[in-house]
XYZ file of N, CA, C and O in Angstrom:
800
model
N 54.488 -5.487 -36.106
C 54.913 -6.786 -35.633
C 53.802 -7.443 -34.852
O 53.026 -6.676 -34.283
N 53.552 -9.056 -34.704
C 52.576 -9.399 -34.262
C 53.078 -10.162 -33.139
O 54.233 -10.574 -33.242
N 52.287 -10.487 -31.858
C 52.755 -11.263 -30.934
C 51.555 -12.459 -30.818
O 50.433 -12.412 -31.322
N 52.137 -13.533 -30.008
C 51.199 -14.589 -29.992
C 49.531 -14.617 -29.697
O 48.646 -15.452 -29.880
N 49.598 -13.016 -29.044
C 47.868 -13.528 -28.638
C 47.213 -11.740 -29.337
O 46.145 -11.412 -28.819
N 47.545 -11.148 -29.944
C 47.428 -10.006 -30.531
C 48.261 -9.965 -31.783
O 49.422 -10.345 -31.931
N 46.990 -9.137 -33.129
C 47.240 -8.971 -34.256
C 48.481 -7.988 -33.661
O 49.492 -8.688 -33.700
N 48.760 -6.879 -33.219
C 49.820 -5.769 -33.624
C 50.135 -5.311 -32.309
O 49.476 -5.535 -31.293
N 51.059 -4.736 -32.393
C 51.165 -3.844 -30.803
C 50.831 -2.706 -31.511
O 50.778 -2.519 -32.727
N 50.436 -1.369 -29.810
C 49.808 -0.250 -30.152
C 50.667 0.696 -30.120
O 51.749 0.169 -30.378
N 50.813 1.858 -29.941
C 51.256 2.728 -29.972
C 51.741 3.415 -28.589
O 52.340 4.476 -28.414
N 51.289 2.478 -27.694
C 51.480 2.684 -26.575
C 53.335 2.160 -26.437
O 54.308 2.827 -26.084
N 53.226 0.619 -26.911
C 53.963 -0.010 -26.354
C 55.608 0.442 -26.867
O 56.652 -0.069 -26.463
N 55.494 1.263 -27.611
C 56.803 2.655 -28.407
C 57.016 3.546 -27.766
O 57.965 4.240 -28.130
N 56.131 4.038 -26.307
C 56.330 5.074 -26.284
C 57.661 5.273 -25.204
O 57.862 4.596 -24.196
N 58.293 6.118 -25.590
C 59.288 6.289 -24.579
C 59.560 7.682 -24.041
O 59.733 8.588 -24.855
N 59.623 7.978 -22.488
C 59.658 9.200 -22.025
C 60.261 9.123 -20.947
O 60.478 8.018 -20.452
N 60.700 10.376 -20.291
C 61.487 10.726 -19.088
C 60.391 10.608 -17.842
O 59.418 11.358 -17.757
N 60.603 9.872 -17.178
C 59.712 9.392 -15.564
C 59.930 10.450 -14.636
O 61.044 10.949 -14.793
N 59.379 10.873 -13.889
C 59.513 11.721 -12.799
C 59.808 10.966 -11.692
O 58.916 10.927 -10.844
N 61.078 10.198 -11.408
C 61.153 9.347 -10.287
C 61.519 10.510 -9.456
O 61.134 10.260 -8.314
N 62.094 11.681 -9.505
C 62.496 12.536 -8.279
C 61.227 13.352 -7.603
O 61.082 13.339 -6.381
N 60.223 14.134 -8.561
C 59.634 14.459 -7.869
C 58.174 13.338 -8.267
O 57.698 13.075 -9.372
N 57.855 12.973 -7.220
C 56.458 12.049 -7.615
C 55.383 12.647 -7.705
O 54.942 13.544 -6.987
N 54.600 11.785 -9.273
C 53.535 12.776 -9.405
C 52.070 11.003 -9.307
O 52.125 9.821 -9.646
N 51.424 11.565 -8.903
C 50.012 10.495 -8.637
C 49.625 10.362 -10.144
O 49.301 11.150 -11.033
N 49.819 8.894 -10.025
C 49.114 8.015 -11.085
C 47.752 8.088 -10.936
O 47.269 8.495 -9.879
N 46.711 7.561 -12.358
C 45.141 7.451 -11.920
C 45.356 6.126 -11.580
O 46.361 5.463 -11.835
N 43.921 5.620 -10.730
C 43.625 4.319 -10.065
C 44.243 3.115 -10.738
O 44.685 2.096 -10.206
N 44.183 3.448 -12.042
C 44.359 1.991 -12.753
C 45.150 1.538 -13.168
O 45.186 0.495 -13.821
N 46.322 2.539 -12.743
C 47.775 2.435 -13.196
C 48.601 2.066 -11.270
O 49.786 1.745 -11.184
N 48.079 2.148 -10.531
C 48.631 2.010 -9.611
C 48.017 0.427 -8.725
O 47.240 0.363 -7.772
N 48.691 -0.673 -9.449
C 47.685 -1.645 -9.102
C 48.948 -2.419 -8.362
O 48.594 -3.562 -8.073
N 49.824 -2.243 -8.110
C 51.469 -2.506 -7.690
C 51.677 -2.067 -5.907
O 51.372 -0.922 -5.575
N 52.009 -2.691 -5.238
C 52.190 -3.005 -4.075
C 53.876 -2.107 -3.322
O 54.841 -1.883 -4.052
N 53.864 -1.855 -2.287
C 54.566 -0.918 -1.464
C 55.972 -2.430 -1.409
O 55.771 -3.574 -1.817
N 57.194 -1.939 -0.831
C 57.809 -2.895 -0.530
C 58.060 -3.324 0.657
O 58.303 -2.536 1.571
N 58.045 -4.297 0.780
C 57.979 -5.677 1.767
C 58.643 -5.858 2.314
O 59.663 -5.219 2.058
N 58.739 -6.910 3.619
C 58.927 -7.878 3.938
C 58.499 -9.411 3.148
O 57.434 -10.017 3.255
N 59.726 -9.791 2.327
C 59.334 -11.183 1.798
C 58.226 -11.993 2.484
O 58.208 -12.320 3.670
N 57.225 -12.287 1.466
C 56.395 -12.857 1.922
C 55.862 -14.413 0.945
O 55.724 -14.094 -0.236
N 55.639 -15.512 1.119
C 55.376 -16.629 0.523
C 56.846 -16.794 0.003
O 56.767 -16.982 -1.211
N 58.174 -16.802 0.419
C 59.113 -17.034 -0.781
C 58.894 -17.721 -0.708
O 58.298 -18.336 0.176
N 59.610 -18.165 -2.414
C 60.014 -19.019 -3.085
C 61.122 -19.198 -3.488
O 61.673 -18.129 -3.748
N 62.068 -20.552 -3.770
C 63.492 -20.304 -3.863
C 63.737 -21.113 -4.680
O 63.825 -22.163 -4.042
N 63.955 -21.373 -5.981
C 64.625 -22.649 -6.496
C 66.136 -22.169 -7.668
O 66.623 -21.137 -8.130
N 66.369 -23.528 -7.712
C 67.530 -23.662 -8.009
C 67.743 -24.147 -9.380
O 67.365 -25.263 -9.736
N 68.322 -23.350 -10.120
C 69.068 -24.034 -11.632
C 70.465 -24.143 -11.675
O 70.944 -25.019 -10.954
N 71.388 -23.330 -12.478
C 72.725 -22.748 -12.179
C 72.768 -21.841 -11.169
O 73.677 -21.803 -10.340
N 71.828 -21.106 -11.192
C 71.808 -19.684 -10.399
C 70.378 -20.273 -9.044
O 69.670 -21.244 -9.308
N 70.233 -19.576 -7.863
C 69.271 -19.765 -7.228
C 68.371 -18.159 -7.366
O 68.678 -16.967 -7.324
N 66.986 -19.057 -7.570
C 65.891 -17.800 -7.735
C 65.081 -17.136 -6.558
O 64.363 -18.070 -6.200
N 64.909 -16.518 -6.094
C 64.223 -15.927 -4.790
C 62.916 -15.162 -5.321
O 62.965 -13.945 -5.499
N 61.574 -16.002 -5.608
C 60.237 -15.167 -5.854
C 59.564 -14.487 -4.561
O 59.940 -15.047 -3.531
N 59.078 -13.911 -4.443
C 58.080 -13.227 -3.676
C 56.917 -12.357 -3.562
O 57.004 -11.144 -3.747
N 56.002 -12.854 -3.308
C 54.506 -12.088 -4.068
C 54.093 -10.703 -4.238
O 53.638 -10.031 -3.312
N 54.225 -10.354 -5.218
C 54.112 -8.905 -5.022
C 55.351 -7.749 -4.983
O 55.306 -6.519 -4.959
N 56.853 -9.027 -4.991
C 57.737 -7.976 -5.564
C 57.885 -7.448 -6.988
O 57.183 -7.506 -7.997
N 59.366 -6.776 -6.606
C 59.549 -5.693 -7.709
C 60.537 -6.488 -8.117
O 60.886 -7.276 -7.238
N 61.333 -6.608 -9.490
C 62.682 -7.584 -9.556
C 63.529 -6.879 -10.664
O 63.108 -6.156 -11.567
N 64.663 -7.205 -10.426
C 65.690 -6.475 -11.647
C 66.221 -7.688 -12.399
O 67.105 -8.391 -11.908
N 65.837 -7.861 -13.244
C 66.081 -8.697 -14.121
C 67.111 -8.590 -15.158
O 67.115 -7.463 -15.654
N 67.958 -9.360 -15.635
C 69.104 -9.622 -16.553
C 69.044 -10.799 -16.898
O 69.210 -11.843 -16.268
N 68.629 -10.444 -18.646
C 69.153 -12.170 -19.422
C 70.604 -11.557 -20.339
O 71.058 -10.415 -20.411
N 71.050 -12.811 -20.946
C 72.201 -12.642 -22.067
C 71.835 -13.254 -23.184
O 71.138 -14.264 -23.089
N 72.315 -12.660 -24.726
C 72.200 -13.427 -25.406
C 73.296 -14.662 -25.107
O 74.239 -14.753 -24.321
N 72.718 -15.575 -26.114
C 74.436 -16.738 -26.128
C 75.029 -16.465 -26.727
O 74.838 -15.818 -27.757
N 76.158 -16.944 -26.204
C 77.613 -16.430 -26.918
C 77.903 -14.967 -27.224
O 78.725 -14.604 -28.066
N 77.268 -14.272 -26.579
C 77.319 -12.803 -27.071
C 77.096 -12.243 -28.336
O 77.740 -11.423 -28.990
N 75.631 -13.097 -28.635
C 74.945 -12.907 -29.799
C 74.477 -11.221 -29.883
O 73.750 -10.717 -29.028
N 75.067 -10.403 -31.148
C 74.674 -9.063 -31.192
C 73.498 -8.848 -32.010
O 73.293 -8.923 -33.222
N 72.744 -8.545 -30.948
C 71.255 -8.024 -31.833
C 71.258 -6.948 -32.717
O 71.784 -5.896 -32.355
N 70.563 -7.084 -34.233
C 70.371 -6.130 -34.544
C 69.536 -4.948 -34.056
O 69.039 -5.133 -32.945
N 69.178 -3.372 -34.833
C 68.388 -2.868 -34.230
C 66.775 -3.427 -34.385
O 65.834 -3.071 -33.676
N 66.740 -4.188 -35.269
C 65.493 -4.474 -35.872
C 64.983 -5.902 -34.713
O 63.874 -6.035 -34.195
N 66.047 -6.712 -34.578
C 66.015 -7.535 -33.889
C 65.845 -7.043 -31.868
O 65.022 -7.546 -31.103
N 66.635 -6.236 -31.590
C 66.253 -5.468 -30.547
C 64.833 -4.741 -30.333
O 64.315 -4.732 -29.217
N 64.296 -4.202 -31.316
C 62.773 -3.931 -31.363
C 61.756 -4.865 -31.299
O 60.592 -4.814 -30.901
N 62.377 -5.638 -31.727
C 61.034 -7.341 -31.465
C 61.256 -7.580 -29.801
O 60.284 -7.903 -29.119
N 62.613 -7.399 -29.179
C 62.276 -7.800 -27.668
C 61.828 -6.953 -27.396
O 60.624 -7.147 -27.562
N 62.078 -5.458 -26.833
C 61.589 -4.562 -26.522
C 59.357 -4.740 -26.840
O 58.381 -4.557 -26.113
N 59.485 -5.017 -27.775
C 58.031 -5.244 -28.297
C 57.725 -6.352 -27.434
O 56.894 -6.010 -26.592
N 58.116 -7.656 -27.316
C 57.956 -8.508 -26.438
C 57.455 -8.018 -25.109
O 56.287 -7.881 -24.745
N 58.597 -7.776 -24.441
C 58.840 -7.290 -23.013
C 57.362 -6.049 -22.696
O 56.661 -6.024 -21.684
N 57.257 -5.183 -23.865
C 55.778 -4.606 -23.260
C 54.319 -4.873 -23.816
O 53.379 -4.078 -23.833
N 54.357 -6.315 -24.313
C 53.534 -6.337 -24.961
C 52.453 -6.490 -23.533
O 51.411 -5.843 -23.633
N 52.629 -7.238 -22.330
C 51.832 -7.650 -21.387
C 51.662 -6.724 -20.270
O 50.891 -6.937 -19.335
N 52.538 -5.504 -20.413
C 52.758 -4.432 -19.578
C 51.160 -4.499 -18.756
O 50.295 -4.979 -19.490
N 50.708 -4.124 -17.477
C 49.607 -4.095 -16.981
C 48.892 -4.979 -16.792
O 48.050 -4.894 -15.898
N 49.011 -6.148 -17.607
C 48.447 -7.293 -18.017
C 48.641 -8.702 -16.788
O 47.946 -9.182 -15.892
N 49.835 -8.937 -17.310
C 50.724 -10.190 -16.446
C 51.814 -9.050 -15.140
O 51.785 -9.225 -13.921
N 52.555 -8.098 -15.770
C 53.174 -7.438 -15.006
C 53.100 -6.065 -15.753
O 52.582 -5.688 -16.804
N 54.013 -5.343 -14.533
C 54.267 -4.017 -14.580
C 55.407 -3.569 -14.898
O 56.242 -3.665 -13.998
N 55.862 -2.969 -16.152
C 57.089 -2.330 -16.074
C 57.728 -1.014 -15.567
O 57.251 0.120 -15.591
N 58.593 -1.325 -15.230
C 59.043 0.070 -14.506
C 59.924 1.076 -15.803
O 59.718 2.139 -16.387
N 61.053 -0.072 -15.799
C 61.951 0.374 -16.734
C 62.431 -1.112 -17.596
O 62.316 -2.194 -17.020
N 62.935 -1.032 -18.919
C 63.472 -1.922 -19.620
C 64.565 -1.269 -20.588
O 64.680 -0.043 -20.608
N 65.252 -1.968 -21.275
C 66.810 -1.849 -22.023
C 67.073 -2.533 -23.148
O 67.744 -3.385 -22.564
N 67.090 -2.685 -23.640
C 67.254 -4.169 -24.811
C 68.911 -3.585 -25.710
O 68.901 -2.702 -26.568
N 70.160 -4.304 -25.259
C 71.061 -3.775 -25.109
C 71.711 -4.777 -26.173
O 71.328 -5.939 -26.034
N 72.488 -4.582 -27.056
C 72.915 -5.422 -28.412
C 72.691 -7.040 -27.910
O 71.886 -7.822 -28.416
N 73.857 -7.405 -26.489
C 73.619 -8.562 -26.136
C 73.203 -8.825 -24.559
O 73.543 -9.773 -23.851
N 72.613 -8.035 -24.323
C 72.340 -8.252 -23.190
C 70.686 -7.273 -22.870
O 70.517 -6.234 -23.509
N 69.551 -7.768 -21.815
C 68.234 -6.966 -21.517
C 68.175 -6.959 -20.357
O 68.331 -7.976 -19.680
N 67.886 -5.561 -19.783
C 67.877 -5.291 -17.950
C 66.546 -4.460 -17.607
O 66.298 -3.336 -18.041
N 65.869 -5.094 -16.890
C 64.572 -4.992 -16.499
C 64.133 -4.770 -15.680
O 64.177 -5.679 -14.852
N 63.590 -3.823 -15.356
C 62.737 -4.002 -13.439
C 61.438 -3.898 -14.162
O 61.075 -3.260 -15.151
N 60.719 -4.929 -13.155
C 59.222 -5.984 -13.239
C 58.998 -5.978 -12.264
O 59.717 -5.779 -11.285
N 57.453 -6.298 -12.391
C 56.411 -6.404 -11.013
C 55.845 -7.262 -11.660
O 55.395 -6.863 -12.734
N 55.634 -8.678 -11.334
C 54.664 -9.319 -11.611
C 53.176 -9.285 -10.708
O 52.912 -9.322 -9.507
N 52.496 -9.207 -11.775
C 50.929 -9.090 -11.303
C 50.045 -10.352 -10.597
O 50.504 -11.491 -10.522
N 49.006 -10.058 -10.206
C 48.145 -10.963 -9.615
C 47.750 -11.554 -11.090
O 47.509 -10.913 -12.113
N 47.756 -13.345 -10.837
C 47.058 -13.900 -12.050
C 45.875 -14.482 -11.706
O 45.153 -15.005 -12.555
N 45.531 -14.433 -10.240
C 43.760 -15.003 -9.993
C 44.072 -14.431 -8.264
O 45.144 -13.922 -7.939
N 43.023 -14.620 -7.396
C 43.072 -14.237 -6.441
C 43.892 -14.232 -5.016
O 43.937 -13.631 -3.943
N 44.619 -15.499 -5.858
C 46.025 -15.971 -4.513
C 46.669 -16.235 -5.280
O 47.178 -17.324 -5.015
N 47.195 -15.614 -6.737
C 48.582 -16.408 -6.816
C 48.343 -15.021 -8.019
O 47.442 -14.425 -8.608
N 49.887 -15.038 -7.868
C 51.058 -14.136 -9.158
C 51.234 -14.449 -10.406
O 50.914 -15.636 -10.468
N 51.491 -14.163 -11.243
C 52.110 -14.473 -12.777
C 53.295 -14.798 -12.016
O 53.472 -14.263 -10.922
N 54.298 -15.799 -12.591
C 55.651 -16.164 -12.051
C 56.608 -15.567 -12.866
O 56.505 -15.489 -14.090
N 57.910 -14.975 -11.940
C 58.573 -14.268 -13.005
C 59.124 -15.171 -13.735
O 59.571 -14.774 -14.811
N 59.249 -16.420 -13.451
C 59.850 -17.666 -14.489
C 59.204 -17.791 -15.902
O 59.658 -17.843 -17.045
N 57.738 -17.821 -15.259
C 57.026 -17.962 -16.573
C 56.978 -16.648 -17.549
O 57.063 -16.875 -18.756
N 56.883 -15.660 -17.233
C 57.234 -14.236 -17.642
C 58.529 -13.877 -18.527
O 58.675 -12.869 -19.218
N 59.590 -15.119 -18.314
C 60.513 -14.953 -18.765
C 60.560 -15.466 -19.720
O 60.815 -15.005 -20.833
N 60.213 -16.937 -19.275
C 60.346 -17.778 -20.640
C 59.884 -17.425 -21.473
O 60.505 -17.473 -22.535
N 58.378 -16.815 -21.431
C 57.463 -16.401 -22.393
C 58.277 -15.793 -23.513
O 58.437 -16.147 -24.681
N 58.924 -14.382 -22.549
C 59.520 -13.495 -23.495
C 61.053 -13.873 -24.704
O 61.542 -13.520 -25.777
N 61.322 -15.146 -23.167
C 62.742 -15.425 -24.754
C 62.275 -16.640 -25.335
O 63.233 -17.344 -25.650
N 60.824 -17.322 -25.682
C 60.604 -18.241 -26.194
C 60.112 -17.371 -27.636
O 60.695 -17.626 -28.690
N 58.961 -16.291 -27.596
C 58.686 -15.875 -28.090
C 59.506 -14.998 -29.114
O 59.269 -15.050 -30.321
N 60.367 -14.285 -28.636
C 61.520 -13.177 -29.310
C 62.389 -14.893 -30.167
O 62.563 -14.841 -31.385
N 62.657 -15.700 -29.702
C 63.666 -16.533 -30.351
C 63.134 -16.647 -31.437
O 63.539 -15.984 -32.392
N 62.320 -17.331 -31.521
C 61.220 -17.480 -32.890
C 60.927 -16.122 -33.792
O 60.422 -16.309 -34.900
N 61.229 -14.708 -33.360
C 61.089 -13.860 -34.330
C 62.115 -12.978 -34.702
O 62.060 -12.284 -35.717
N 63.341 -12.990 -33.661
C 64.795 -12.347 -34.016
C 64.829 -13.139 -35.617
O 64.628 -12.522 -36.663
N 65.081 -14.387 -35.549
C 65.296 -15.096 -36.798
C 64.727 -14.263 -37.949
O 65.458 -13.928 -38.881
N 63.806 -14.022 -37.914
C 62.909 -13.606 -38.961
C 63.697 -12.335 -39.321
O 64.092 -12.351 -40.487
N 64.008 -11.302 -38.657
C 64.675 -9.891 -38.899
C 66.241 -9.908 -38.878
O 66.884 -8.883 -39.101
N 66.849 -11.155 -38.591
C 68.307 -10.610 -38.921
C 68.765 -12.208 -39.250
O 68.010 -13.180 -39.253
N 69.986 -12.201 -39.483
C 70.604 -13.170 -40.039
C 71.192 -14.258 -38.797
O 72.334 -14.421 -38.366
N 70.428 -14.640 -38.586
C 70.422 -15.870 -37.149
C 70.190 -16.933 -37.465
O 69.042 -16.894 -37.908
N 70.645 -18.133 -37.539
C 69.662 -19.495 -37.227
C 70.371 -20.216 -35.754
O 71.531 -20.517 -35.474
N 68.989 -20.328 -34.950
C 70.101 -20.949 -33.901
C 69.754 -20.751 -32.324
O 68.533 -20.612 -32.264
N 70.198 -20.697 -31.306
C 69.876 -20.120 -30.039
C 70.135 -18.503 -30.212
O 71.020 -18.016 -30.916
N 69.342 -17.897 -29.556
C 69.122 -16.986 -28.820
C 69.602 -16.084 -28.089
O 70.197 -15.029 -28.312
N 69.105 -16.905 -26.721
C 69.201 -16.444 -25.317
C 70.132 -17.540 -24.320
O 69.815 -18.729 -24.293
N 70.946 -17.178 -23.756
C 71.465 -18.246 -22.822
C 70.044 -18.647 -22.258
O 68.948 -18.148 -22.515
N 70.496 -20.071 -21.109
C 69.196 -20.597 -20.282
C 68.895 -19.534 -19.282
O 67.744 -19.122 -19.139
N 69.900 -19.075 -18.585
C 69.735 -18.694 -17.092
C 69.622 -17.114 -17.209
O 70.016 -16.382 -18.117
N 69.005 -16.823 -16.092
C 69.361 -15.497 -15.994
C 69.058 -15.251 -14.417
O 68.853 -16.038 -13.493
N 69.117 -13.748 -14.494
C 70.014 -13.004 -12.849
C 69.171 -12.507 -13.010
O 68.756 -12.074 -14.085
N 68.467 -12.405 -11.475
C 67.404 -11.461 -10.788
C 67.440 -11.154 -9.639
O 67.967 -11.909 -8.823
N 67.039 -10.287 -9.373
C 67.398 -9.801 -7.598
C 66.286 -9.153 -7.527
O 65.756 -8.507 -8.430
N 65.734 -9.391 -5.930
C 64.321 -8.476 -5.324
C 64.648 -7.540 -4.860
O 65.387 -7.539 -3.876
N 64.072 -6.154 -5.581
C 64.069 -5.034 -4.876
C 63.723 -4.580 -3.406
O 62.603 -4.302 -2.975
N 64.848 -4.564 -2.772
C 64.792 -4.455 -0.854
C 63.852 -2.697 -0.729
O 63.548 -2.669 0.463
N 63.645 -2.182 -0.977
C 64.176 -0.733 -0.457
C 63.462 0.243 -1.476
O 63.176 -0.299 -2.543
N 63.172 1.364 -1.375
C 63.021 2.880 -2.285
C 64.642 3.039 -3.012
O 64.914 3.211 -4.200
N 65.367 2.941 -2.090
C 66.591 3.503 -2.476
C 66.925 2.137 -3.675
O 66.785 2.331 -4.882
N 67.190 1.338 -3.340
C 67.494 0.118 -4.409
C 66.771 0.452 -5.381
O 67.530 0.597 -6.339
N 65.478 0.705 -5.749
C 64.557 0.486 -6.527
C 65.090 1.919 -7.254
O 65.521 1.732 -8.392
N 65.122 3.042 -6.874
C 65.597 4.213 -7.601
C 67.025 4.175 -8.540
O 67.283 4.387 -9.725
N 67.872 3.747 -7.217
C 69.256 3.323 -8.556
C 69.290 2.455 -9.218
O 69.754 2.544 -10.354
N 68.809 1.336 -8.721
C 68.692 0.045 -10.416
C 67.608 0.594 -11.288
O 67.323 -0.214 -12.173
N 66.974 1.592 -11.331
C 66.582 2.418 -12.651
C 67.117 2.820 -12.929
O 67.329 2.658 -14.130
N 68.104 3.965 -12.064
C 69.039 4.651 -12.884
C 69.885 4.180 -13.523
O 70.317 4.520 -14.625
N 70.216 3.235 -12.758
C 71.503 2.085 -14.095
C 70.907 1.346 -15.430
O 71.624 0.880 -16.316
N 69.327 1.313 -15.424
C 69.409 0.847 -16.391
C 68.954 1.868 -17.292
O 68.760 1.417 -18.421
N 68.753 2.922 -17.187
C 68.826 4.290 -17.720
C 70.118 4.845 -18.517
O 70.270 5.050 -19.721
N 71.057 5.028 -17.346
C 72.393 5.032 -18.157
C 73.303 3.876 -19.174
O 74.374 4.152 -19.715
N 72.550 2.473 -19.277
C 73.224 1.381 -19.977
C 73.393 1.936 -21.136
O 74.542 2.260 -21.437
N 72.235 2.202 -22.133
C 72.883 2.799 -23.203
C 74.285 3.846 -23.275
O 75.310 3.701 -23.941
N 73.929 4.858 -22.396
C 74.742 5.915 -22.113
C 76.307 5.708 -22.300
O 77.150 6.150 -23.080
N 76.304 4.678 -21.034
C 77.549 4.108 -20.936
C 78.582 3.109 -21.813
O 79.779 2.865 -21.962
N 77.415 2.761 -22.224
C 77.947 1.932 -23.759
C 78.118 2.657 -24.950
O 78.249 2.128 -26.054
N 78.118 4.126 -24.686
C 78.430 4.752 -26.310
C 77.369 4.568 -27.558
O 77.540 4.928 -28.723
N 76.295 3.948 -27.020
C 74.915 4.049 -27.796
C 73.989 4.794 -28.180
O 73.108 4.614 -29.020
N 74.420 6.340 -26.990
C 73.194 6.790 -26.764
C 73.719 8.072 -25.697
O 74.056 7.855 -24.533
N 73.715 9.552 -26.391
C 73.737 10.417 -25.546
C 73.191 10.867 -24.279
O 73.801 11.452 -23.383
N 71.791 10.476 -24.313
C 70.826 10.529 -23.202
C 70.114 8.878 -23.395
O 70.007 8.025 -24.276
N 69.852 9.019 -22.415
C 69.245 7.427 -22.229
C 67.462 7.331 -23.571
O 67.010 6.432 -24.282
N 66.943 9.039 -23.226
C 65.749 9.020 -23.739
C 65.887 8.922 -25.074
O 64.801 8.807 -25.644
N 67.090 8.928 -25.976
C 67.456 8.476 -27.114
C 67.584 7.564 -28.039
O 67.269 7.491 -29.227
N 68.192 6.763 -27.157
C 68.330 5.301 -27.092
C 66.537 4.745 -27.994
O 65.464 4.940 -27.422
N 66.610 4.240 -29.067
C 65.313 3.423 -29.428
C 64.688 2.358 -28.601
O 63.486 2.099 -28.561
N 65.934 1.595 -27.746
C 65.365 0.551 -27.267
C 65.427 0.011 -25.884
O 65.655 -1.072 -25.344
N 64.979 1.829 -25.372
C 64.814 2.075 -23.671
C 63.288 2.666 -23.620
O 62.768 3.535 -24.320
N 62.796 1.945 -22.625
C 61.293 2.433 -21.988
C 61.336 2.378 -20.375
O 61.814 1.514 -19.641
N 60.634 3.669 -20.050
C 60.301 4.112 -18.952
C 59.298 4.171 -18.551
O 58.530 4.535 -19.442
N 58.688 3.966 -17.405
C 57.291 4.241 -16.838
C 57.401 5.906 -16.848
O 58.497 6.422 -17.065
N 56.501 6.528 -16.662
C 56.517 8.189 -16.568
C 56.470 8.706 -15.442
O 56.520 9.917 -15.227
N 56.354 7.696 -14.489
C 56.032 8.664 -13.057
C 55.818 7.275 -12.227
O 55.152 6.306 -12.591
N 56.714 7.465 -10.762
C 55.794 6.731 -10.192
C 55.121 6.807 -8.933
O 55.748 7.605 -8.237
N 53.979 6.275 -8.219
C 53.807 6.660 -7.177
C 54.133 6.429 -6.077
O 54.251 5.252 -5.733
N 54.374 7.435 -5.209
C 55.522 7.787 -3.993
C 54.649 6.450 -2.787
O 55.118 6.319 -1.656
N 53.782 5.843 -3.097
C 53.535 5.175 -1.779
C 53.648 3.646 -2.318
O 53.364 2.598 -1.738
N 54.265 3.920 -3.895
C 54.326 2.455 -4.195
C 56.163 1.797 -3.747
O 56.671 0.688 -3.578
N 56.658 3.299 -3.710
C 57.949 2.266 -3.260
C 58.541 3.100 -2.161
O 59.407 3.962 -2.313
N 57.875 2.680 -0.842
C 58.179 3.389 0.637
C 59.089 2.046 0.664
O 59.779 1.788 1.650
């Protein structure tokens, strides 16, 4: 599959494995480019249906919907999933992602995009359901919207927050009868480990 600024994704962006969030094991330098948690700093707040709360250098749990409770195929679920890591390291960091028939749950770190300012998780978003809209079509029998407009995000306060909204989005498949173990599931990715001083 191809995305807008790359012939193919790699082999990376498939891979899926069990994280060592309990016992932490040290990342190399270049994987640990992600920030400790905060005290909100520069927010930002705006308003659509829902109100958004950015902050530089957080972590965020993200939830879009399809519309109308549009059910993705599996083929069609692999193009977001492909989406969602195509920029991994890049624009942001993934922790964990889900791509769930009609619904995708995410924890993100958006990255530095020049020396004082972030990738926005707005723009991060759109990217991903502007892009996936235009290629679900192609793999399943769709013409039409997508993705609802809005979606739900919340800033990770805490270690403890940040550990169970992985675990929930770990068990989504689970719980939905999709998927015996989460690591089963085709269209769940995990970071493999993370480091213990990134989420004091």
């Amino acid at each position: 599959m191809t995305t807008p600024n790359s012939p193919s994704y790699g082999a990376q962006a498939s891979r899926r494995s069990q994280p060592n969030i309990n016992n932490y094991h040290r990342q190399d330098a270049s994987s640990t480019n992600y920030s400790s948690f905060r005290k909100f700093k520069n927010l930002k707040i705006s308003q659509r249906t829902l109100p958004h709360w950015e902050s530089a250098g957080a972590i965020y749990f993200v939830t879009f919907n399809t519309f109308k409770k549009l059910e993705l195929t599996p083929e069609a679920r692999q193009v977001v999933l492909d989406s969602c890591l195509f920029f991994n390291n890049q624009r942001y960091k993934n922790y964990a992602v889900v791509i769930m028939p009609d619904h995708v749950h995410w924890l993100i770190q958006p990255l530095l995009k020049s020396d004082q300012e972030y990738w926005s998780l707005g723009s991060i978003i759109h990217s991903i359901k502007s892009y996936s809209s235009k290629q679900v079509p192609k793999v399943m029998n769709h013409i039409g919207i997508v993705w609802q407009y809005e979606r739900y995000d919340r800033i990770m306060r805490d270690e403890i927050e940040f550990l169970e909204t992985w675990n929930y989005i770990r068990e989504n498949p689970v719980k939905a009868n999709l998927s015996e173990m989460p690591e089963t599931y085709p269209f769940f990715w995990q970071m493999d480990s993370v480091e213990k001083s990134s989420v004091k």
